[in-house]
Tab-separated table of C-alpha atoms in Angstrom:
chain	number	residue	atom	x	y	z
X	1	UNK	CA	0.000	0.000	0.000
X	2	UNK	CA	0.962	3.062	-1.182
X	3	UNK	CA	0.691	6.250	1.976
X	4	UNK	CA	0.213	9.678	0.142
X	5	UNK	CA	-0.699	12.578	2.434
X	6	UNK	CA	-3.226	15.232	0.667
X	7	UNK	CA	-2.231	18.710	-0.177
X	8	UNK	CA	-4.881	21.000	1.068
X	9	UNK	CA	-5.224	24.514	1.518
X	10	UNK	CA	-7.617	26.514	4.346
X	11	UNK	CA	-8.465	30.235	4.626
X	12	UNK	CA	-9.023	32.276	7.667
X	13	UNK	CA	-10.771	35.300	6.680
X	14	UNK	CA	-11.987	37.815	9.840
X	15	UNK	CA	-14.201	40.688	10.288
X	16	UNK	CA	-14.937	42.167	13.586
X	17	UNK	CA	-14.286	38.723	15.391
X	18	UNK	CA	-16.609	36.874	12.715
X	19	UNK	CA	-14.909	34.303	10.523
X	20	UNK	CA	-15.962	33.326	7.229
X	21	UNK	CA	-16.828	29.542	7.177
X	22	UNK	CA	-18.310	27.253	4.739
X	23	UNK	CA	-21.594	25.037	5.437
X	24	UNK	CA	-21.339	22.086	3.048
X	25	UNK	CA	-22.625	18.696	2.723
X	26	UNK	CA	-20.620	16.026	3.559
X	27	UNK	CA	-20.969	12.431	3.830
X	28	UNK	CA	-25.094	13.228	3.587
X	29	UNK	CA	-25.148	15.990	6.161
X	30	UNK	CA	-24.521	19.660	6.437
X	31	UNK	CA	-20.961	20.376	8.312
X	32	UNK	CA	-18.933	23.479	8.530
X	33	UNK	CA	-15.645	24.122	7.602
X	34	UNK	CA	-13.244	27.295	6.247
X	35	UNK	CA	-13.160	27.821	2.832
X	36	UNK	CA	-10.724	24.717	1.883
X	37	UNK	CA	-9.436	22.687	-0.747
X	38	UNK	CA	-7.184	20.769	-2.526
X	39	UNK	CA	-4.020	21.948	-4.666
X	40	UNK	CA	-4.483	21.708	-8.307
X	41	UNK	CA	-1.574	21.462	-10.898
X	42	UNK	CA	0.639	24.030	-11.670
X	43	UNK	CA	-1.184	26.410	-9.436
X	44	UNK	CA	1.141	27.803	-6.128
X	45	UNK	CA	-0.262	27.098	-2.339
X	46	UNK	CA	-1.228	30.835	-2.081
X	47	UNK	CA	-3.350	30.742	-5.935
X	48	UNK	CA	-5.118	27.601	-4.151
X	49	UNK	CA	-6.097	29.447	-1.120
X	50	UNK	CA	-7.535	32.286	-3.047
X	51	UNK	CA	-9.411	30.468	-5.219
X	52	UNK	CA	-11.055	28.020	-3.169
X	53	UNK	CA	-12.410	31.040	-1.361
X	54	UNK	CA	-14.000	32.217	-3.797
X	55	UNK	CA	-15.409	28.871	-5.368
X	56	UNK	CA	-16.860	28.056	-1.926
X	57	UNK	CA	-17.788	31.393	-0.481
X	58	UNK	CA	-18.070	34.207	-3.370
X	59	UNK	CA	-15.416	36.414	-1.793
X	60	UNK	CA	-12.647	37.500	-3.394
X	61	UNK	CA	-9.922	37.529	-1.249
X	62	UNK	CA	-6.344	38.737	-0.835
X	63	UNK	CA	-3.977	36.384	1.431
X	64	UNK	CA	-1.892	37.959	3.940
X	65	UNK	CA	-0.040	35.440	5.803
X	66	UNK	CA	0.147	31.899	7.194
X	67	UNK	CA	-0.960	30.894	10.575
X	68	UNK	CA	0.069	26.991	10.381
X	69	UNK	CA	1.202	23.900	8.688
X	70	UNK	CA	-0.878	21.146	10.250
X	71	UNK	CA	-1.058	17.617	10.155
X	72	UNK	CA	-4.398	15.907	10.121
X	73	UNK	CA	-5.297	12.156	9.989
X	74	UNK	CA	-9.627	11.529	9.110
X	75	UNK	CA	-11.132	9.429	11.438
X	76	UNK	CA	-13.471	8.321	8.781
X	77	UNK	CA	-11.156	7.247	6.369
X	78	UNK	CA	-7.523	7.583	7.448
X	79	UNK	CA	-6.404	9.753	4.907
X	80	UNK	CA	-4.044	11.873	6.117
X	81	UNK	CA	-4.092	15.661	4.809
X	82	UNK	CA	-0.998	18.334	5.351
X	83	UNK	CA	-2.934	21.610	5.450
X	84	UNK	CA	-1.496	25.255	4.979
X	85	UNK	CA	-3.398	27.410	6.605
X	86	UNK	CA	-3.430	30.923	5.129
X	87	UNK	CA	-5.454	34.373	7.023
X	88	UNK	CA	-6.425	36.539	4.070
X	89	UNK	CA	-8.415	39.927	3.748
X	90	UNK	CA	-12.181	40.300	2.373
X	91	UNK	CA	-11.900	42.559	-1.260
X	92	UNK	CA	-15.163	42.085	-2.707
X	93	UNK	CA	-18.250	39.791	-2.480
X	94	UNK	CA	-20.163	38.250	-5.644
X	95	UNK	CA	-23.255	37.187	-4.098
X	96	UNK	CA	-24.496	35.534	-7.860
X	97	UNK	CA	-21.228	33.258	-7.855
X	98	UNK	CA	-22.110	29.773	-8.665
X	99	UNK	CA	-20.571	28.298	-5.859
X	100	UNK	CA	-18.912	24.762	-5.762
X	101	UNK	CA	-20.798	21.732	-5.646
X	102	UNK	CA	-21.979	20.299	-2.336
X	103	UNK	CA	-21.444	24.707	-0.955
X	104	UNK	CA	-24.766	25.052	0.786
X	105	UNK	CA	-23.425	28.787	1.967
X	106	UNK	CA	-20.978	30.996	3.467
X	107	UNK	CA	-21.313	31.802	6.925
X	108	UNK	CA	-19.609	34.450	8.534
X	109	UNK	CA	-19.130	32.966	12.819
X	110	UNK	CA	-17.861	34.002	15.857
X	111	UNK	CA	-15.129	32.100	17.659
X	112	UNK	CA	-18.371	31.067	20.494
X	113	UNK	CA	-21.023	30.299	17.872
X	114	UNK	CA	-18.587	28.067	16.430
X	115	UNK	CA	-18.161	26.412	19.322
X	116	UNK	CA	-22.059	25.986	20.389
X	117	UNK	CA	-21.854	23.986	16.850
X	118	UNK	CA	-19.299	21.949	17.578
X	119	UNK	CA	-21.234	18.467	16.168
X	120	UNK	CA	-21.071	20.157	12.810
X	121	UNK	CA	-17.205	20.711	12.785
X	122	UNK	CA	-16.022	18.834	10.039
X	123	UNK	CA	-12.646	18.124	11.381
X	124	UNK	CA	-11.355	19.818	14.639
X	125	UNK	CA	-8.888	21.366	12.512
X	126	UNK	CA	-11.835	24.419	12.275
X	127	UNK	CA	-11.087	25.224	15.750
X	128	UNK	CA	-7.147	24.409	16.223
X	129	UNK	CA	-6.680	26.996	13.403
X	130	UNK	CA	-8.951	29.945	14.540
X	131	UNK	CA	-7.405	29.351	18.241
X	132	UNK	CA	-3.719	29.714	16.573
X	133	UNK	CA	-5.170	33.023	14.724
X	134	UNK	CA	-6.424	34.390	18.087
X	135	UNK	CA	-3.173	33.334	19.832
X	136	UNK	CA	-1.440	35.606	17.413
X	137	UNK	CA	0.024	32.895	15.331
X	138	UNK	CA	0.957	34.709	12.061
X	139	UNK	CA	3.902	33.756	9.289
X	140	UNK	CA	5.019	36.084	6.628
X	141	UNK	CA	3.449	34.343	3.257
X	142	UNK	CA	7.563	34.424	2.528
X	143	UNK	CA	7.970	31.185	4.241
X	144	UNK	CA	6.377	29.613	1.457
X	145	UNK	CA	8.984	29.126	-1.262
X	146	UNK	CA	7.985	29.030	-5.032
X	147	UNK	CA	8.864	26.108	-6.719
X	148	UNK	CA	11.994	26.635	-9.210
């Protein structure tokens, strides 16, 4: 058996101590996550963060930074994904986008409504990255290093 982690990609976007989150089906049920995704070809971590956002919430977005690199193995299937976690600025909201398959909606959540829907998390990693945010966790988007 062949192990292959998954490349994904997460965006923390904040206003006012609300946080842009997605609600998406999942498995047959609504759960919510940040705007995330996979890494498609030829495309560089930050381009994947950015557009992701926008396919799943209608904001355009402008990253700013990193807050972690984290490790995450799914319970419900063992894959194991390395996510990059970027933080990112609202620019400009297309509420007619066509969002991504399986999107229900953005949400925009406080740290404390998040956590009174905790049974809709979609992986803990929802909360682990907001906490780091909050506990002033922030990397210069320089640590990433384009490919050569």
């Amino acid at each position: 058996m062949t192990w292959q982690p998954h490349i994904t990609v997460a965006t923390l976007v904040e206003d006012n101590g609300r946080f842009l989150m997605v609600e998406e089906l999942k498995g047959g049920r609504a759960v919510l996550n940040q705007p995330a995704g996979h890494l498609d070809p030829h495309e560089t971590l930050t381009e994947a963060a950015v557009r992701e956002t926008l396919e799943e919430t209608g904001w355009d977005v402008e990253a700013t930074g990193i807050v972690g690199i984290y490790l995450y193995t799914a319970p419900s299937n063992g894959v194991t994904y390395q996510r990059v976690c970027f933080t990112a600025k609202a620019l400009k909201h297309h509420p007619d986008y066509q969002l991504d398959e399986g999107i229900i909606r953005a949400r925009w959540l406080t740290r404390d409504e998040l956590m009174a829907l905790r049974d809709s998390w979609r992986s803990e990693l929802i909360i682990r990255c907001i906490d780091d945010y909050l506990a002033g966790q922030r990397h210069s988007l320089e640590l990433i290093r384009p490919s050569l």
